[in-house]
Coordinates of C-alpha atoms and ligand atoms in Angstrom, one line a residue:
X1 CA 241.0 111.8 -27.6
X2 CA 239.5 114.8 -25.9
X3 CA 235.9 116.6 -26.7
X4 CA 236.2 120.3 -26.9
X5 CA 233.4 122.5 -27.5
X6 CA 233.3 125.9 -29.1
X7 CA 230.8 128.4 -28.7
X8 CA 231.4 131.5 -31.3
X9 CA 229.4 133.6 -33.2
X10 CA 227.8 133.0 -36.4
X11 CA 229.5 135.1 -39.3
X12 CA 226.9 134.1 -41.9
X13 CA 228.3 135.6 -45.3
X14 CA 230.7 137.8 -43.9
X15 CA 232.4 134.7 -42.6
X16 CA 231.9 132.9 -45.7
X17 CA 233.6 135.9 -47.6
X18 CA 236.6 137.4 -45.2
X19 CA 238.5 133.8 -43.8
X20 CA 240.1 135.9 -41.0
X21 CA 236.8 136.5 -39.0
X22 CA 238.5 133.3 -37.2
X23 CA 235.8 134.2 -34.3
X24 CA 233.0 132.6 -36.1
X25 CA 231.4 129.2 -36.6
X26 CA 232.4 129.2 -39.8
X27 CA 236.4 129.4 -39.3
X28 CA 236.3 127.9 -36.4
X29 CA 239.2 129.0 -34.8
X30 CA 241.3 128.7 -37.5
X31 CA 242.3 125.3 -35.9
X32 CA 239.3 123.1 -36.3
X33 CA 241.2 121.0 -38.9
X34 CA 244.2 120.7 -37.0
X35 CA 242.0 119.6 -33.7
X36 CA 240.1 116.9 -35.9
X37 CA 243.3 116.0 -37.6
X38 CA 244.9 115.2 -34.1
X39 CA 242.5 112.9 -33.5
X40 CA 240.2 115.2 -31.3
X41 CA 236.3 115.9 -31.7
X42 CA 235.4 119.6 -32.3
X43 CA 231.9 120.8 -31.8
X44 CA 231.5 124.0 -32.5
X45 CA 228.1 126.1 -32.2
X46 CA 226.4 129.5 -31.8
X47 CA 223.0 128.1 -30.2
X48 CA 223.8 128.9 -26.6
X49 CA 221.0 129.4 -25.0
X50 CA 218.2 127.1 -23.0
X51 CA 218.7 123.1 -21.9
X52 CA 218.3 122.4 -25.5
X53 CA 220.9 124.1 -26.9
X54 CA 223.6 122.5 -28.7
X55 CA 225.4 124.0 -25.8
X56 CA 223.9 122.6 -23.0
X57 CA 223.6 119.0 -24.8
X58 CA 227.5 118.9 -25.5
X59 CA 228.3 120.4 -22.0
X60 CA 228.1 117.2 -20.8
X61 CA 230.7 115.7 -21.9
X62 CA 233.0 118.0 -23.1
X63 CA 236.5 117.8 -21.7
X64 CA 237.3 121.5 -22.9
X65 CA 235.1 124.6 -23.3
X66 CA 236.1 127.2 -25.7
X67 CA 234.1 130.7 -25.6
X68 CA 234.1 133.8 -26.8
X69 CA 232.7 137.2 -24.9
X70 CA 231.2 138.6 -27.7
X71 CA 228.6 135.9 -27.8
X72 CA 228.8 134.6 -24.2
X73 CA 227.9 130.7 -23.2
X74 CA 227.2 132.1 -19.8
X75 CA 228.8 129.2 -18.0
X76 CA 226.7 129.2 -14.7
X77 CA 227.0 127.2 -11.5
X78 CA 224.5 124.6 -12.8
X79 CA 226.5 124.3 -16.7
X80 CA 229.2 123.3 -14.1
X81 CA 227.3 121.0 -12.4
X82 CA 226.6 119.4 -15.6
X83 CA 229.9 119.7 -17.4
X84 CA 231.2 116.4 -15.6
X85 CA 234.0 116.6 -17.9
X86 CA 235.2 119.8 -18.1
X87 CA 239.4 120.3 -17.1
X88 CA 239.5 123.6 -19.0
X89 CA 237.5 126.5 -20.0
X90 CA 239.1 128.8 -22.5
X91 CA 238.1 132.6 -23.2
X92 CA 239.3 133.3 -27.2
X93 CA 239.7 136.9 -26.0
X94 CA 240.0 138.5 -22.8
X95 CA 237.7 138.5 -19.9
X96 CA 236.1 135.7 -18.1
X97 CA 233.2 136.6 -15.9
X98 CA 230.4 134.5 -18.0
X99 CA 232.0 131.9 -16.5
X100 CA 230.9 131.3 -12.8
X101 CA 235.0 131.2 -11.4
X102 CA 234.0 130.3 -7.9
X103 CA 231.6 127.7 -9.2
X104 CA 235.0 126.7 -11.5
X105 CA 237.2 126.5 -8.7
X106 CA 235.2 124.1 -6.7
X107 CA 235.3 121.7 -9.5
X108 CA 238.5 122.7 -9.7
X109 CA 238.4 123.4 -13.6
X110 CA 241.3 125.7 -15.5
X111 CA 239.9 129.2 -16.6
X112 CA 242.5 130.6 -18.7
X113 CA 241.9 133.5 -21.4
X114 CA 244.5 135.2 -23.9
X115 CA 245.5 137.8 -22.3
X116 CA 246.6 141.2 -24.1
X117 CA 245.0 139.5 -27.3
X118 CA 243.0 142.3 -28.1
X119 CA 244.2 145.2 -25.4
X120 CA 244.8 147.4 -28.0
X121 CA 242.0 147.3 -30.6
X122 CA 240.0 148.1 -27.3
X123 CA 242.0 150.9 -26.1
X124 CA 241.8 152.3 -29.4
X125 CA 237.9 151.8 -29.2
X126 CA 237.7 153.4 -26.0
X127 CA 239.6 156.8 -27.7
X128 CA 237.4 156.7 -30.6
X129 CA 234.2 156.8 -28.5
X130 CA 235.6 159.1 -26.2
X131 CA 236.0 161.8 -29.5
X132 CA 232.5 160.5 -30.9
X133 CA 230.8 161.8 -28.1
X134 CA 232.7 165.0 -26.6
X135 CA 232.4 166.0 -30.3
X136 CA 228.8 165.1 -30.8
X137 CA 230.1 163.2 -33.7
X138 CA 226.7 160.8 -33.9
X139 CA 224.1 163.6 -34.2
X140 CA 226.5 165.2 -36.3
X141 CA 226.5 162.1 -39.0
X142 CA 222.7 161.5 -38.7
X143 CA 222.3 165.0 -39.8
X144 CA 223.9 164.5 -43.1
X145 CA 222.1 160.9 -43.6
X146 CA 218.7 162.8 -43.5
X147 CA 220.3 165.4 -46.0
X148 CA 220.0 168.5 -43.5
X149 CA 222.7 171.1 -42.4
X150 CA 222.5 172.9 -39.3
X151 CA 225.9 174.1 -37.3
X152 CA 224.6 175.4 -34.1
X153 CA 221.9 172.5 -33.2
X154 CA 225.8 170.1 -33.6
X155 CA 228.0 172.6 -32.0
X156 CA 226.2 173.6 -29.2
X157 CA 226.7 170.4 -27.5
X158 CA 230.6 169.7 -29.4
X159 CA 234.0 170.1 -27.2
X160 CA 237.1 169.4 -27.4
X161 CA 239.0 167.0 -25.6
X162 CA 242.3 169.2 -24.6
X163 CA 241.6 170.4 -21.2
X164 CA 239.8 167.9 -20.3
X165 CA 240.2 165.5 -16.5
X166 CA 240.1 162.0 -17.7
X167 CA 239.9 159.0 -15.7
X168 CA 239.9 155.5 -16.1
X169 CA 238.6 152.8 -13.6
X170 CA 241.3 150.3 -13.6
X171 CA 245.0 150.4 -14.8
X172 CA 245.5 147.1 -16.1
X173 CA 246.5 146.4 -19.8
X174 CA 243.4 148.3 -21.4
X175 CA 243.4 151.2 -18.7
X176 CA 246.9 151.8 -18.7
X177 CA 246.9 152.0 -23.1
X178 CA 244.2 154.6 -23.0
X179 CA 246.0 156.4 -20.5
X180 CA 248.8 156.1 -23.0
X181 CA 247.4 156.7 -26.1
X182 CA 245.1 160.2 -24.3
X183 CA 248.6 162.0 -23.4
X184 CA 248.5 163.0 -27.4
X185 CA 245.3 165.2 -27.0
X186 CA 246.7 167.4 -24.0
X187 CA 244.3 166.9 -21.4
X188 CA 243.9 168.8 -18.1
X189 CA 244.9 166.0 -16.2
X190 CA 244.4 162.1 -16.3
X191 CA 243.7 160.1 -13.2
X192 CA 243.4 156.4 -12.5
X193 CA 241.7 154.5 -10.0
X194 CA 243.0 150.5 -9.2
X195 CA 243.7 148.6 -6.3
X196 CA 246.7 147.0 -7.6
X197 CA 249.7 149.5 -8.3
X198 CA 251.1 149.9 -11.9
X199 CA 255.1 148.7 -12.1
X200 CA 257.3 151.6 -11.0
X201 CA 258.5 152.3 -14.3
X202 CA 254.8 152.0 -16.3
X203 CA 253.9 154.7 -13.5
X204 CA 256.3 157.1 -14.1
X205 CA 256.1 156.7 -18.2
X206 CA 252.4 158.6 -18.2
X207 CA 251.6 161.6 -17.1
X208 CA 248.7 160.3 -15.0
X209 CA 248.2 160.5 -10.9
X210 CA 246.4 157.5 -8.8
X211 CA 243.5 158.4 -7.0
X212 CA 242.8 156.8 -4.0
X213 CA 238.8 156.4 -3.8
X214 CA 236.8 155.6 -6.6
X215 CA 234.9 159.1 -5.3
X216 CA 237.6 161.1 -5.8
X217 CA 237.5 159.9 -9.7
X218 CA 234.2 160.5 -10.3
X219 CA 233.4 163.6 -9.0
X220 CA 236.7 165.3 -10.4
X221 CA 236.6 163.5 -14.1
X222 CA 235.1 165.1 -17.2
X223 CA 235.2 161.7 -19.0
X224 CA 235.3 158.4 -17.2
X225 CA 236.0 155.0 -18.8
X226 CA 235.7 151.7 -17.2
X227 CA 238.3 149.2 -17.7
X228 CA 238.3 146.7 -14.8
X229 CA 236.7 143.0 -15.3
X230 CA 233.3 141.9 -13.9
X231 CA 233.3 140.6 -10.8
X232 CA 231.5 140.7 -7.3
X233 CA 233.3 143.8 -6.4
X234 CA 232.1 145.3 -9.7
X235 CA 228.9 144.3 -10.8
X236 CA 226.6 147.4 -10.7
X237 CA 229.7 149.2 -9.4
X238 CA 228.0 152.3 -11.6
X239 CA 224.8 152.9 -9.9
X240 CA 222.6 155.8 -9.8
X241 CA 224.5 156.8 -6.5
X242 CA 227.9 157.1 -8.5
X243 CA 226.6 158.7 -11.5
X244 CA 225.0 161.2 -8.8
X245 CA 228.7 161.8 -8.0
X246 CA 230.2 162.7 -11.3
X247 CA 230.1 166.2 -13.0
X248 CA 226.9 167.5 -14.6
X249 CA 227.9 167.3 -18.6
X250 CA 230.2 164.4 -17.8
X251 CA 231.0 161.4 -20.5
X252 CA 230.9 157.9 -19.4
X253 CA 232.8 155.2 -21.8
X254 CA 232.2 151.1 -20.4
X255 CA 234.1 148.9 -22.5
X256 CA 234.6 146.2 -20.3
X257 CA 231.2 144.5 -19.4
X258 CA 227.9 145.9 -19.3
X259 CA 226.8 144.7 -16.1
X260 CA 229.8 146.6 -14.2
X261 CA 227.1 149.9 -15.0
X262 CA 223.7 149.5 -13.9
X263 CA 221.0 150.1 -16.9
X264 CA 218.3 152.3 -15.7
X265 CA 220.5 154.6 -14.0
X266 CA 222.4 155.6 -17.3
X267 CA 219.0 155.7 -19.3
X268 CA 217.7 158.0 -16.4
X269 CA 220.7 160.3 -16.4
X270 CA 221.4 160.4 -20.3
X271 CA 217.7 161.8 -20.3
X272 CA 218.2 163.8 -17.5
X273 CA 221.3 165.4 -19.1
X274 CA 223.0 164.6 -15.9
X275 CA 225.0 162.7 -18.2
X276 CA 226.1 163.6 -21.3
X277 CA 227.1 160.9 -23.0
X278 CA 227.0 157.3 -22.3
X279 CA 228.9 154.8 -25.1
X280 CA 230.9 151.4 -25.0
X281 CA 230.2 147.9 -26.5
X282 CA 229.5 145.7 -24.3
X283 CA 225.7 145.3 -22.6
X284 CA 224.7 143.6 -19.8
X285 CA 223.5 140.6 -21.9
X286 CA 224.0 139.4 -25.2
X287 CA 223.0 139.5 -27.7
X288 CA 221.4 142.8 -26.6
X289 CA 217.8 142.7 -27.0
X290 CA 216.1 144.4 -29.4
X291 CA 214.3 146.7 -27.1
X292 CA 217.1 147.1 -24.9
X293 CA 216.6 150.7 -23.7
X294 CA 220.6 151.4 -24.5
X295 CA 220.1 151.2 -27.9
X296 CA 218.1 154.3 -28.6
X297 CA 218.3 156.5 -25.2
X298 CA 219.4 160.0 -26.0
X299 CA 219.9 163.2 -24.2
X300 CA 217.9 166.5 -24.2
X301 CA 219.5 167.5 -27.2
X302 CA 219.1 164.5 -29.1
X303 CA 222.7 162.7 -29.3
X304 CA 224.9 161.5 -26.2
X305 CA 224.2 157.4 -27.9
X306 CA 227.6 156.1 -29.0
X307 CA 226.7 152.4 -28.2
X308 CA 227.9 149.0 -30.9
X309 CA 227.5 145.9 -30.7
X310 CA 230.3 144.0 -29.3
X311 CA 233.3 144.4 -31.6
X312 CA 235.9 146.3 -29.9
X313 CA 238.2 143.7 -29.2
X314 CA 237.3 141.5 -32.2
X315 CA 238.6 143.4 -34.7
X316 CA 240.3 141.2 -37.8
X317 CA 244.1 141.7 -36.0
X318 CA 242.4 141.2 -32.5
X319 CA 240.9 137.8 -33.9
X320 CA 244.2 136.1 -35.2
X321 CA 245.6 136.9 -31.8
X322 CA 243.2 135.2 -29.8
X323 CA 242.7 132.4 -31.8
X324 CA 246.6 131.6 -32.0
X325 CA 246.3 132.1 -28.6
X326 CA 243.4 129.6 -27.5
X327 CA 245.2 127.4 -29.8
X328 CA 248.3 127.5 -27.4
X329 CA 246.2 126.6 -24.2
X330 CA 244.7 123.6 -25.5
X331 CA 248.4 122.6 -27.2
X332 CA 249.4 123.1 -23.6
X333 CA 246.5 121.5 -22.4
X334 CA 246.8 118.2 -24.3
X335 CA 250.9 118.1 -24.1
X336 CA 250.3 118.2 -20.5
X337 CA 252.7 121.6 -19.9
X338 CA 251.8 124.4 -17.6
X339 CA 250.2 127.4 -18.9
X340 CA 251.7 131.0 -19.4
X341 CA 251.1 132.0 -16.1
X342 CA 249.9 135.5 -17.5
X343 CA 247.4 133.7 -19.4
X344 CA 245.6 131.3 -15.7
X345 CA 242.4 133.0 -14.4
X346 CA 241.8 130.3 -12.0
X347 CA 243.4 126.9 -11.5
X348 CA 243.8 124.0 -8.9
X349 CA 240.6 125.2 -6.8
X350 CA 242.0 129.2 -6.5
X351 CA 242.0 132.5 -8.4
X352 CA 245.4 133.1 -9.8
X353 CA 245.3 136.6 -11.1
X354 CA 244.9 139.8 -9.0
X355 CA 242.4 141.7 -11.4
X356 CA 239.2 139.6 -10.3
X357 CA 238.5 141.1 -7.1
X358 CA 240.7 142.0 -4.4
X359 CA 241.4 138.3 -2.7
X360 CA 243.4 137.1 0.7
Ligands
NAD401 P1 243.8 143.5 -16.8 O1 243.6 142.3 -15.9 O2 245.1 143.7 -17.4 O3 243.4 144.8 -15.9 C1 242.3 144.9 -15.2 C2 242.6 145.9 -14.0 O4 241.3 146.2 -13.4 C3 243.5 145.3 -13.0 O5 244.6 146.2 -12.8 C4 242.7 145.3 -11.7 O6 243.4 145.4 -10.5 C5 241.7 146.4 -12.0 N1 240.5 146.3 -11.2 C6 239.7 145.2 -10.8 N2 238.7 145.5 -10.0 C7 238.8 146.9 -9.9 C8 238.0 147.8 -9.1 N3 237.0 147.4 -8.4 N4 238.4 149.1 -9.2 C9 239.4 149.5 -9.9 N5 240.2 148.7 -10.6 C10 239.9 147.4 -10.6 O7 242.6 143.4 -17.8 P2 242.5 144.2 -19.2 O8 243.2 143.4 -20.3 O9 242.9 145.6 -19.0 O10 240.9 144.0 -19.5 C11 240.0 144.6 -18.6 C12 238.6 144.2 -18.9 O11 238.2 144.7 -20.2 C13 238.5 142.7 -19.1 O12 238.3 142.0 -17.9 C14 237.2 142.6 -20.0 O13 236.1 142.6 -19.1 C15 237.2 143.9 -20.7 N6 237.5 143.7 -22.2 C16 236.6 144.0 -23.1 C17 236.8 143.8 -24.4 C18 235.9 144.2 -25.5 O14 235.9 143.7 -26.6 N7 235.0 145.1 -25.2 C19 238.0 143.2 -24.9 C20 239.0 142.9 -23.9 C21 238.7 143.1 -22.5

């Protein structure tokens, strides 16, 4: 019999009414019978935070970790130090950096996530953020909410996206999708930025050119969108020095982790104007705060905001995905069979993916 903990967000009635929001306490997974009825104990919890949290008092013991990004256990280098357990940390989704990997490596405990669960409902996110702000769709809507009408105060700050550079940072499953699914609206050009090359024949099925500096994308890009992971080579990556170095007017799109852009310096340049638009759903802790400056910065002229709460990549098809998908590791897990290689973060003491910082 093995312990696994579950730390997922609390759906309340929503989960109580719609059975696939599989992310939640509530549904646990969609497995949490089949766990108990294999013999196994399932604790599952949203109170994450502080040494008294059902988190931290189950930590202990656990033998598997199951967590979600969209309401993070952070899984620091003292949780480890704690987790005497712990074989195997799970991400039901994609992207692992709430977990400390180095700190996970010296224990030598499994990080695996689903990978490509949810690439899709974000790179459709990304697109449709990318639209709600080069078309000042938000000031636009609030307008008709408070019953006014006024053209010119929208359109003077409304483009289009054809003719547009577009760039992404990072051209792994999310990056390259955008890239993808942008082709459609006829932009100027679309660039991307990665250290690790695309396969010869994913490159040559977009019109898109690599850059080779991280400069070169930001100072020729219109739009930019960030779709790398969190990690030491990324964490305030987008600082007031790199916003400096993108176009005046520009649009700046982070779905991939909050901290990866650095918060005063897009507060200072959406109300500047330096910026135009800042938007994404991911913050750079969460749950966001309530006075968390990103949720009601602006620009001059009053929109520029296109920020959510963390639900891009936990939509209702998203959320069957990963949750068949943690389900698999832990089948693996307990049947003692390797994991899909595409699917290991870190294992045996050593990062076994590419896309977590450029590593001998
Ligand atoms: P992926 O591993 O397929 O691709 C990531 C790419 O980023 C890799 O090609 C890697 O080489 C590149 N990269 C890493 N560091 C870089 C750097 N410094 N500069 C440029 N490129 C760099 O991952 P993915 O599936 O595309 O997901 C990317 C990230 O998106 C995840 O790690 C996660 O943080 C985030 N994400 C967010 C949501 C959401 O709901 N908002 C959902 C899924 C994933």
């Amino acid at each position: 019999m093995v312990k696994v903990l579950a730390v997922l967000y609390s759906g309340g009635k929503a989960a109580q009414e719609e059975s696939r929001l599989f992310g939640t306490i509530e549904n646990r997974l969609g497995f949490g019978d089949w766990l108990e009825s294999e013999g196994h104990e399932f604790i599952v919890t949203d109170d994450k935070e502080g040494p008294n949290s059902v988190f931290q008092q189950h930590i202990v013991d656990a033998d598997i970790l199951v967590t979600t990004p969209f309401h993070p256990a952070y899984v620091t280098k003292e949780i480890i130090a704690k987790a005497k357990n712990l074989k195997l940390a799970v991400t039901a989704g994609v992207g692992s950096d709430h977990v400390d990997l180095n700190a996970a490596n010296e224990r030598k405990i499994t990080v695996a996530e689903v990978s490509g669960s949810n690439v899709v409902s974000v790179a459709e996110h990304v697109v449709m953020t990318m639209l709600v702000l080069v078309r000042n769709f938000v000031p636009a809507h609030e307008q008709i909410i408070a019953h006014d009408w006024n053209v010119a105060q929208i359109a003077r700050n409304a483009f289009d996206i054809e003719g547009k550079t577009i760039g992404t940072i990072g051209a792994g499953r999310i990056g390259y999708r955008v890239l993808q699914r942008l082709e459609a609206f006829n932009p100027k050009e679309l660039l991307w930025f990665d250290y690790t090359d695309l396969p010869a024949d994913a490159a040559a099925a977009i019109k898109a050119r690599r850059v080779d500096t991280l400069d070169e994308l930001l100072s020729t890009c219109d739009v930019i969108t960030v779709n790398c992971p969190l990690h030491e080579g990324t964490r305030g990556l987008i600082d007031e020095k790199a916003i400096a170095k993108m176009k005046k007017g520009a649009w700046l799109i982070n779905t991939a982790r909050g901290a990866i852009v650095k918060r005063e310096a897009v507060v200072e340049a959406l109300k500047s104007g330096h910026l135009a638009g800042y938007g994404g759903d991911v913050w750079d802790l969460q749950p966001a705060p309530k006075d968390h400056p990103w949720r009601d910065m602006r620009n001059p002229l009053g929109g520029g905001n296109a920020m959510v709460a963390h639900y891009s990549g936990t939509t209702l098809d998203a959320q069957i995905r990963y949750a068949n998908g943690a389900k698999d590791i832990i089948k693996r897990y307990l049947a003692g069979q390797p994991q899909d290689p595409a699917n290991v973060i870190v294992e045996n003491g050593g990062y076994a993916t590419r896309a977590y910082g450029q590593r001998k």
